[in-house]
């Protein structure tokens, strides 16, 4: 079972550890908070997402049904052909998803119960003292993802030598050295993505009808 206890302030501290910046120098808290939000929003596109089951009843003649706002993808839908006390779930076909709503290809004639298996997005943290929705074991991906984004910002910054007057620049820091750090960070990041991304579940395929 996943545990979610990591705070945004914890993530920021770990990011600064990797950037060797214990206190704000190149990056303000607001900048890192923005990068944290960007990285969290990007996770479903890397097959790292939450999961939920959304249940609702069909409405006679109604073809459109709103999905939860955090829906990233609908994996499958089932319909209850039994009863509430003795359910019998079967595959539900003839639907599509558009603009976060479920659309049926036909008008229901009965008010059967359906359930949708969802991939869900993660809620962005609204403050430093609220636990992230991302589980603790996946937070390391967020940390490295932000470190990569930060290194890219540094490279862009170094391309403008006029910026060096406002922020201290050590002689050893150059675009080439930062690019080396970036490549190392990417290797660790991709290894974590490979480790924690969700493998699509096998589905039964009817090859006869």
Coordinates of N, CA and C in Angstrom, one line a residue:
X1 N 0.9 -1.2 0.0 CA 0.0 0.0 0.0 C 0.9 1.2 0.0
X2 N 0.6 2.2 -0.9 CA 1.4 3.4 -1.0 C 1.1 4.3 0.2
X3 N 2.1 5.0 0.6 CA 2.0 6.0 1.7 C 2.3 7.4 1.2
X4 N 1.5 8.4 1.6 CA 1.7 9.7 1.1 C 1.9 10.6 2.4
X5 N 3.1 10.9 2.7 CA 3.4 11.7 3.9 C 4.4 12.9 3.5
X6 N 4.9 12.8 2.3 CA 6.0 13.8 1.9 C 5.3 15.2 1.7
X7 N 5.9 16.2 2.3 CA 5.4 17.6 2.1 C 6.2 18.3 0.9
X8 N 5.6 19.3 0.4 CA 6.3 20.1 -0.6 C 7.6 20.6 -0.1
X9 N 7.6 21.1 1.1 CA 8.9 21.6 1.7 C 10.0 20.5 1.8
X10 N 9.5 19.2 2.0 CA 10.5 18.1 2.0 C 11.1 17.9 0.6
X11 N 10.2 18.0 -0.4 CA 10.7 17.8 -1.8 C 11.7 18.9 -2.1
X12 N 11.4 20.2 -1.7 CA 12.2 21.3 -2.0 C 13.6 21.1 -1.4
X13 N 13.6 20.7 -0.1 CA 14.9 20.5 0.6 C 15.7 19.4 -0.2
X14 N 15.1 18.3 -0.6 CA 15.9 17.3 -1.3 C 16.4 17.8 -2.6
X15 N 15.6 18.6 -3.3 CA 16.0 19.2 -4.6 C 17.3 20.1 -4.3
X16 N 17.2 20.9 -3.3 CA 18.4 21.7 -3.0 C 19.6 20.9 -2.6
X17 N 19.4 19.8 -2.0 CA 20.5 18.9 -1.7 C 21.3 18.5 -3.0
X18 N 20.5 18.1 -4.0 CA 21.1 17.7 -5.3 C 21.7 18.8 -6.0
X19 N 21.1 20.0 -5.8 CA 21.7 21.2 -6.5 C 22.8 21.9 -5.7
X20 N 23.1 21.3 -4.5 CA 24.1 21.8 -3.6 C 23.8 23.3 -3.3
X21 N 22.6 23.5 -3.0 CA 22.1 24.9 -2.6 C 21.2 24.8 -1.4
X22 N 21.8 24.8 -0.2 CA 21.1 24.6 1.0 C 20.1 25.7 1.3
X23 N 20.5 26.9 0.8 CA 19.6 28.0 0.9 C 19.4 28.7 -0.4
X24 N 18.3 29.4 -0.6 CA 18.0 29.9 -2.0 C 19.2 30.8 -2.5
X25 N 19.7 30.5 -3.7 CA 20.7 31.3 -4.3 C 20.3 31.5 -5.8
X26 N 20.5 30.4 -6.5 CA 20.1 30.5 -8.0 C 18.6 30.4 -8.1
X27 N 18.0 29.6 -7.2 CA 16.6 29.3 -7.3 C 15.8 29.7 -6.1
X28 N 14.7 30.5 -6.3 CA 13.9 30.9 -5.1 C 12.9 29.7 -4.8
X29 N 12.3 29.8 -3.7 CA 11.3 28.7 -3.3 C 10.1 28.8 -4.4
X30 N 9.7 29.9 -4.8 CA 8.6 30.0 -5.7 C 9.0 29.4 -7.1
X31 N 10.2 29.5 -7.5 CA 10.6 28.9 -8.7 C 10.6 27.4 -8.6
X32 N 11.1 26.9 -7.5 CA 11.1 25.4 -7.3 C 9.7 24.9 -7.1
X33 N 8.9 25.6 -6.5 CA 7.5 25.2 -6.3 C 6.8 25.1 -7.7
X34 N 7.1 26.0 -8.6 CA 6.5 26.0 -9.9 C 7.0 24.7 -10.7
X35 N 8.3 24.4 -10.6 CA 8.9 23.3 -11.2 C 8.3 22.0 -10.6
X36 N 8.1 22.0 -9.3 CA 7.5 20.8 -8.7 C 6.1 20.5 -9.3
X37 N 5.3 21.6 -9.4 CA 4.0 21.5 -10.0 C 4.0 21.0 -11.4
X38 N 5.0 21.5 -12.2 CA 5.1 21.1 -13.6 C 5.5 19.6 -13.7
X39 N 6.4 19.1 -12.8 CA 6.8 17.7 -12.8 C 5.6 16.8 -12.4
X40 N 4.9 17.2 -11.4 CA 3.8 16.4 -11.0 C 2.7 16.3 -12.1
X41 N 2.5 17.4 -12.8 CA 1.5 17.3 -13.9 C 1.9 16.4 -15.0
X42 N 3.2 16.3 -15.2 CA 3.8 15.5 -16.3 C 3.8 14.0 -16.0
X43 N 3.6 13.6 -14.8 CA 3.8 12.1 -14.4 C 2.8 11.2 -15.2
X44 N 1.5 11.5 -15.4 CA 0.7 10.5 -16.1 C 1.2 10.3 -17.5
X45 N 1.8 11.2 -18.2 CA 2.3 11.0 -19.5 C 3.5 10.1 -19.5
X46 N 4.1 9.8 -18.4 CA 5.2 8.9 -18.2 C 4.7 7.5 -17.6
X47 N 3.4 7.3 -17.7 CA 2.8 6.1 -17.1 C 2.9 6.0 -15.6
X48 N 3.0 7.1 -14.9 CA 2.9 7.1 -13.5 C 1.7 7.9 -13.1
X49 N 0.7 7.3 -12.5 CA -0.6 7.9 -12.3 C -1.3 7.2 -11.1
X50 N -2.3 7.9 -10.6 CA -3.2 7.3 -9.6 C -4.2 6.4 -10.3
X51 N -4.9 5.6 -9.5 CA -5.9 4.7 -10.0 C -7.2 4.9 -9.1
X52 N -8.4 4.8 -9.8 CA -9.6 5.0 -9.1 C -10.7 4.2 -9.9
X53 N -11.7 3.9 -9.2 CA -12.9 3.3 -9.8 C -14.1 4.2 -9.6
X54 N -14.7 4.7 -10.7 CA -15.8 5.6 -10.6 C -17.1 4.9 -11.0
X55 N -18.0 4.9 -10.1 CA -19.3 4.2 -10.3 C -20.4 5.2 -10.4
X56 N -21.3 4.9 -11.4 CA -22.5 5.8 -11.6 C -23.6 4.9 -12.2
X57 N -24.8 5.4 -12.2 CA -25.9 4.7 -12.9 C -26.2 5.4 -14.2
X58 N -26.6 4.5 -15.2 CA -27.0 5.0 -16.5 C -28.4 5.7 -16.3
X59 N -28.6 6.7 -17.1 CA -29.9 7.4 -17.1 C -30.6 7.1 -18.5
X60 N -31.8 6.7 -18.4 CA -32.5 6.3 -19.7 C -32.5 7.5 -20.7
X61 N -32.0 7.1 -21.9 CA -31.9 8.0 -23.0 C -30.8 9.0 -22.9
X62 N -30.0 9.0 -21.8 CA -28.9 9.9 -21.7 C -27.6 9.3 -22.2
X63 N -26.9 10.1 -23.1 CA -25.7 9.5 -23.7 C -24.4 10.1 -23.2
X64 N -24.5 11.2 -22.5 CA -23.3 11.9 -22.0 C -23.2 11.9 -20.5
X65 N -22.0 11.6 -19.9 CA -21.8 11.5 -18.5 C -20.5 12.1 -18.1
X66 N -20.5 13.0 -17.1 CA -19.3 13.7 -16.7 C -18.4 12.8 -15.9
X67 N -17.1 12.8 -16.2 CA -16.1 12.0 -15.4 C -15.5 12.9 -14.3
X68 N -14.9 12.3 -13.3 CA -14.1 13.1 -12.3 C -13.1 14.0 -13.0
X69 N -12.9 15.2 -12.4 CA -12.0 16.2 -13.0 C -10.6 15.7 -13.1
X70 N -10.2 14.7 -12.2 CA -8.8 14.3 -12.2 C -8.6 13.1 -13.1
X71 N -9.5 12.8 -14.0 CA -9.4 11.7 -14.9 C -8.3 11.9 -16.0
X72 N -7.3 11.0 -16.1 CA -6.3 11.1 -17.1 C -6.7 10.2 -18.3
X73 N -7.2 9.0 -18.0 CA -7.6 8.1 -19.0 C -8.6 7.1 -18.4
X74 N -9.5 6.6 -19.3 CA -10.4 5.5 -18.9 C -9.8 4.2 -19.4
X75 N -9.5 3.3 -18.6 CA -8.9 2.0 -19.0 C -10.0 1.0 -19.5
X76 N -11.0 0.9 -18.8 CA -12.1 0.0 -19.2 C -13.4 0.4 -18.4
X77 N -14.6 -0.1 -18.9 CA -15.8 0.1 -18.2 C -16.6 -1.2 -18.1
X78 N -17.2 -1.4 -17.0 CA -18.0 -2.6 -16.8 C -19.4 -2.2 -16.4
X79 N -20.4 -3.1 -16.7 CA -21.8 -2.8 -16.4 C -22.3 -4.0 -15.5
X80 N -23.1 -3.6 -14.5 CA -23.6 -4.6 -13.6 C -24.9 -5.2 -14.2
X81 N -24.8 -6.5 -14.6 CA -26.0 -7.2 -15.1 C -26.7 -8.0 -14.0
X82 N -26.2 -7.9 -12.8 CA -26.8 -8.5 -11.7 C -27.7 -7.5 -10.9
X83 N -27.5 -7.6 -9.5 CA -28.2 -6.7 -8.6 C -27.2 -6.1 -7.7
X84 N -27.6 -5.1 -6.9 CA -26.7 -4.5 -5.9 C -26.3 -5.5 -4.9
X85 N -27.1 -6.5 -4.5 CA -26.7 -7.5 -3.5 C -25.9 -8.6 -4.1
X86 N -26.2 -8.9 -5.4 CA -25.5 -10.0 -6.1 C -25.0 -9.5 -7.5
X87 N -23.9 -8.6 -7.5 CA -23.5 -8.0 -8.8 C -22.9 -9.0 -9.8
X88 N -23.1 -8.7 -11.0 CA -22.5 -9.5 -12.1 C -21.9 -8.6 -13.1
X89 N -20.6 -8.3 -13.0 CA -20.0 -7.3 -13.9 C -19.5 -7.8 -15.2
X90 N -19.9 -7.2 -16.3 CA -19.6 -7.6 -17.6 C -18.9 -6.4 -18.3
X91 N -18.2 -6.7 -19.4 CA -17.6 -5.6 -20.2 C -18.6 -4.7 -20.8
X92 N -18.4 -3.4 -20.8 CA -19.3 -2.4 -21.3 C -18.7 -1.8 -22.5
X93 N -19.3 -1.9 -23.6 CA -18.8 -1.4 -24.9 C -19.7 -0.3 -25.5
X94 N -19.2 0.3 -26.6 CA -19.9 1.4 -27.3 C -19.8 2.7 -26.6
X95 N -18.6 3.1 -26.2 CA -18.4 4.4 -25.5 C -17.1 5.0 -26.0
X96 N -17.0 6.3 -25.8 CA -15.8 7.1 -26.1 C -15.7 8.2 -25.0
X97 N -14.5 8.8 -24.9 CA -14.2 9.9 -24.0 C -13.8 11.1 -24.8
X98 N -14.4 12.2 -24.4 CA -14.0 13.5 -25.0 C -14.2 14.6 -24.0
X99 N -13.2 15.5 -23.9 CA -13.4 16.6 -23.0 C -13.8 16.2 -21.6
X100 N -13.2 15.2 -21.1 CA -13.5 14.7 -19.7 C -14.9 14.2 -19.5
X101 N -15.6 13.8 -20.5 CA -16.9 13.3 -20.4 C -17.0 11.9 -21.2
X102 N -17.9 11.1 -20.7 CA -18.1 9.8 -21.3 C -19.3 9.9 -22.2
X103 N -19.1 9.5 -23.5 CA -20.1 9.5 -24.5 C -20.5 8.1 -25.0
X104 N -21.8 7.8 -24.9 CA -22.2 6.5 -25.4 C -22.6 6.6 -26.9
X105 N -22.5 5.4 -27.6 CA -22.9 5.4 -29.0 C -24.4 5.1 -29.1
X106 N -25.1 4.9 -28.0 CA -26.5 4.5 -28.0 C -27.2 5.1 -26.8
X107 N -28.5 5.1 -26.8 CA -29.3 5.6 -25.7 C -29.7 4.5 -24.8
X108 N -29.3 4.5 -23.5 CA -29.7 3.5 -22.6 C -31.2 3.4 -22.4
X109 N -31.7 2.1 -22.3 CA -33.1 1.9 -22.0 C -33.4 1.5 -20.6
X110 N -32.3 1.2 -19.8 CA -32.4 0.8 -18.4 C -31.4 1.6 -17.6
X111 N -31.6 1.7 -16.3 CA -30.7 2.5 -15.4 C -29.8 1.5 -14.7
X112 N -29.0 0.9 -15.5 CA -28.0 -0.1 -14.9 C -26.8 0.7 -14.3
X113 N -26.2 0.0 -13.4 CA -25.0 0.6 -12.7 C -23.7 0.3 -13.6
X114 N -22.9 1.3 -13.8 CA -21.6 1.0 -14.5 C -20.4 1.5 -13.6
X115 N -19.3 0.9 -13.9 CA -18.1 1.4 -13.1 C -16.9 1.5 -14.1
X116 N -16.2 2.6 -14.0 CA -15.1 3.0 -14.9 C -13.8 2.9 -14.1
X117 N -12.8 2.2 -14.7 CA -11.5 2.1 -14.1 C -10.6 3.2 -14.7
X118 N -10.2 4.1 -13.8 CA -9.6 5.3 -14.3 C -8.1 5.4 -13.9
X119 N -7.3 6.0 -14.9 CA -6.0 6.5 -14.5 C -6.3 8.0 -14.1
X120 N -5.7 8.4 -13.0 CA -6.0 9.7 -12.5 C -4.7 10.5 -12.4
X121 N -4.9 11.8 -12.5 CA -3.8 12.8 -12.3 C -3.6 13.0 -10.8
X122 N -2.4 13.6 -10.4 CA -2.1 13.9 -9.1 C -2.5 15.4 -8.8
X123 N -3.0 15.7 -7.7 CA -3.3 17.1 -7.3 C -2.0 17.8 -7.0
X124 N -1.9 19.0 -7.5 CA -0.7 19.8 -7.2 C -0.8 20.3 -5.8
X125 N 0.3 20.3 -5.0 CA 0.3 20.8 -3.7 C -0.1 22.3 -3.6
X126 N -1.0 22.6 -2.7 CA -1.4 24.0 -2.5 C -0.6 24.8 -1.5
X127 N 0.2 24.0 -0.8 CA 1.1 24.7 0.3 C 2.2 23.7 0.7
X128 N 3.0 24.2 1.6 CA 4.2 23.4 2.1 C 3.8 22.4 3.1
X129 N 2.7 22.6 3.8 CA 2.4 21.7 5.0 C 1.3 20.7 4.7
X130 N 1.0 20.5 3.4 CA 0.0 19.5 3.0 C 0.8 18.4 2.3
X131 N 0.5 17.1 2.7 CA 1.2 16.0 2.1 C 0.9 15.9 0.6
X132 N 1.9 15.6 -0.2 CA 1.7 15.4 -1.6 C 0.8 14.2 -1.9
X133 N 0.0 14.3 -2.9 CA -0.8 13.1 -3.3 C 0.0 12.0 -3.9
X134 N 1.2 12.4 -4.4 CA 2.2 11.4 -4.9 C 2.7 10.6 -3.8
X135 N 2.8 9.3 -4.0 CA 3.2 8.4 -2.9 C 4.7 8.7 -2.6
X136 N 5.1 8.3 -1.4 CA 6.5 8.6 -0.9 C 7.5 8.0 -1.8
X137 N 7.3 6.8 -2.3 CA 8.3 6.1 -3.1 C 8.5 6.7 -4.5
X138 N 7.5 7.4 -5.0 CA 7.5 8.1 -6.3 C 8.1 9.5 -6.2
X139 N 8.1 10.0 -5.0 CA 8.6 11.4 -4.8 C 10.0 11.6 -5.3
X140 N 10.8 10.5 -5.3 CA 12.2 10.7 -5.8 C 12.2 11.0 -7.3
X141 N 11.2 10.5 -8.0 CA 11.0 10.9 -9.4 C 10.8 12.4 -9.6
X142 N 9.9 12.9 -8.7 CA 9.6 14.3 -8.7 C 10.9 15.1 -8.4
X143 N 11.7 14.7 -7.5 CA 12.9 15.4 -7.1 C 13.8 15.4 -8.3
X144 N 14.1 14.3 -8.9 CA 15.1 14.3 -10.1 C 14.5 15.0 -11.3
X145 N 13.2 14.9 -11.5 CA 12.6 15.7 -12.6 C 12.8 17.2 -12.4
X146 N 12.6 17.7 -11.2 CA 12.8 19.1 -11.0 C 14.3 19.5 -11.1
X147 N 15.2 18.6 -10.6 CA 16.6 18.9 -10.8 C 17.0 19.0 -12.2
X148 N 16.4 18.2 -13.1 CA 16.7 18.3 -14.5 C 16.2 19.6 -15.1
X149 N 15.0 20.0 -14.7 CA 14.4 21.2 -15.1 C 15.3 22.4 -14.7
X150 N 15.8 22.3 -13.4 CA 16.6 23.4 -12.9 C 17.9 23.5 -13.7
X151 N 18.6 22.3 -14.0 CA 19.8 22.4 -14.8 C 19.6 23.0 -16.1
X152 N 18.4 22.7 -16.8 CA 18.1 23.3 -18.0 C 18.0 24.8 -17.9
X153 N 17.4 25.3 -16.8 CA 17.3 26.7 -16.6 C 18.7 27.3 -16.4
X154 N 19.6 26.6 -15.7 CA 21.0 27.1 -15.5 C 21.7 27.3 -16.9
X155 N 21.5 26.3 -17.7 CA 22.2 26.3 -19.0 C 21.7 27.5 -19.8
X156 N 20.4 27.8 -19.8 CA 19.8 28.9 -20.5 C 20.3 30.2 -19.9
X157 N 20.5 30.2 -18.5 CA 21.0 31.4 -17.9 C 22.5 31.7 -18.3
X158 N 23.3 30.6 -18.3 CA 24.7 30.8 -18.6 C 24.9 31.3 -20.1
X159 N 23.9 31.1 -20.9 CA 24.1 31.5 -22.3 C 24.1 33.0 -22.4
X160 N 23.6 33.7 -21.4 CA 23.6 35.2 -21.3 C 24.7 35.6 -20.3
X161 N 25.8 36.0 -20.8 CA 26.9 36.4 -19.9 C 26.6 37.6 -19.1
X162 N 25.7 38.4 -19.6 CA 25.3 39.7 -18.8 C 24.6 39.3 -17.5
X163 N 24.1 38.1 -17.4 CA 23.4 37.7 -16.1 C 24.4 37.5 -15.0
X164 N 25.7 37.2 -15.3 CA 26.7 36.9 -14.3 C 26.9 38.0 -13.3
X165 N 26.6 39.2 -13.6 CA 26.8 40.3 -12.7 C 25.8 40.2 -11.5
X166 N 24.6 39.7 -11.7 CA 23.6 39.7 -10.7 C 23.6 38.4 -9.8
X167 N 24.2 37.3 -10.3 CA 24.3 36.1 -9.6 C 25.7 35.6 -9.6
X168 N 26.3 35.2 -8.5 CA 27.7 34.8 -8.4 C 27.9 33.5 -9.3
X169 N 28.9 33.5 -10.0 CA 29.2 32.4 -10.9 C 30.6 31.9 -10.6
X170 N 30.8 30.6 -10.2 CA 32.1 30.1 -9.9 C 32.8 29.8 -11.2
X171 N 34.1 29.9 -11.2 CA 34.9 29.7 -12.5 C 34.7 28.3 -13.0
X172 N 34.4 27.3 -12.2 CA 34.2 26.0 -12.6 C 32.9 25.7 -13.3
X173 N 32.0 26.6 -13.2 CA 30.6 26.4 -13.7 C 30.6 26.9 -15.1
X174 N 30.2 26.0 -16.1 CA 30.1 26.4 -17.5 C 29.0 25.6 -18.0
X175 N 28.6 25.9 -19.3 CA 27.5 25.2 -19.9 C 27.9 23.7 -20.0
X176 N 29.1 23.5 -20.4 CA 29.6 22.1 -20.6 C 29.5 21.3 -19.3
X177 N 29.9 21.9 -18.2 CA 29.9 21.2 -16.9 C 28.4 20.9 -16.5
X178 N 27.5 21.9 -16.7 CA 26.1 21.7 -16.3 C 25.5 20.6 -17.2
X179 N 25.9 20.6 -18.5 CA 25.4 19.6 -19.4 C 25.8 18.2 -18.9
X180 N 27.0 18.1 -18.3 CA 27.4 16.8 -17.8 C 26.5 16.4 -16.6
X181 N 26.3 17.4 -15.7 CA 25.4 17.1 -14.6 C 24.0 16.7 -15.0
X182 N 23.5 17.4 -16.1 CA 22.2 17.1 -16.6 C 22.1 15.7 -17.1
X183 N 23.1 15.2 -17.8 CA 23.1 13.8 -18.4 C 23.1 12.8 -17.2
X184 N 23.9 13.1 -16.2 CA 23.9 12.2 -15.0 C 22.5 12.1 -14.4
X185 N 21.9 13.3 -14.2 CA 20.6 13.4 -13.6 C 19.5 12.6 -14.4
X186 N 19.6 12.8 -15.8 CA 18.7 12.1 -16.7 C 18.8 10.6 -16.6
X187 N 20.0 10.1 -16.4 CA 20.1 8.6 -16.3 C 19.4 8.1 -15.0
X188 N 19.6 8.8 -13.9 CA 18.9 8.4 -12.7 C 17.4 8.5 -12.8
X189 N 17.0 9.6 -13.4 CA 15.6 9.9 -13.6 C 14.9 8.8 -14.5
X190 N 15.5 8.5 -15.6 CA 15.0 7.4 -16.5 C 14.9 6.1 -15.8
X191 N 15.9 5.8 -15.0 CA 15.9 4.5 -14.3 C 14.7 4.4 -13.3
X192 N 14.4 5.5 -12.7 CA 13.3 5.6 -11.7 C 12.0 5.5 -12.5
X193 N 11.9 6.2 -13.6 CA 10.7 6.1 -14.4 C 10.4 4.6 -14.8
X194 N 11.5 3.9 -15.3 CA 11.4 2.5 -15.7 C 10.9 1.7 -14.5
X195 N 11.4 2.0 -13.3 CA 11.1 1.2 -12.1 C 9.7 1.4 -11.7
X196 N 9.2 2.6 -11.7 CA 7.9 2.9 -11.1 C 6.7 3.1 -12.1
X197 N 7.0 3.1 -13.4 CA 5.9 3.3 -14.4 C 5.0 2.0 -14.3
X198 N 3.7 2.2 -14.6 CA 2.8 1.1 -14.5 C 2.7 0.4 -15.8
X199 N 2.9 -0.9 -15.8 CA 2.8 -1.7 -17.0 C 1.3 -1.9 -17.3
X200 N 0.8 -1.6 -18.5 CA -0.6 -1.8 -18.9 C -1.0 -3.2 -18.6
X201 N -2.2 -3.3 -18.0 CA -2.8 -4.6 -17.7 C -3.2 -5.4 -18.9
X202 N -3.0 -6.7 -19.0 CA -3.5 -7.4 -20.2 C -5.0 -7.4 -20.2
X203 N -5.6 -7.3 -21.4 CA -7.0 -7.3 -21.5 C -7.4 -8.5 -22.3
X204 N -8.6 -9.1 -22.0 CA -9.1 -10.2 -22.8 C -9.6 -9.6 -24.2
X205 N -9.2 -10.3 -25.2 CA -9.5 -9.8 -26.6 C -10.3 -11.0 -27.3
X206 N -11.5 -10.6 -27.8 CA -12.3 -11.6 -28.4 C -11.9 -11.6 -29.9
X207 N -11.3 -12.7 -30.3 CA -10.8 -12.9 -31.7 C -11.8 -13.6 -32.6
X208 N -13.0 -13.9 -32.0 CA -13.9 -14.6 -32.8 C -15.0 -13.7 -33.4
X209 N -15.7 -13.0 -32.5 CA -16.8 -12.1 -33.0 C -16.3 -10.8 -33.5

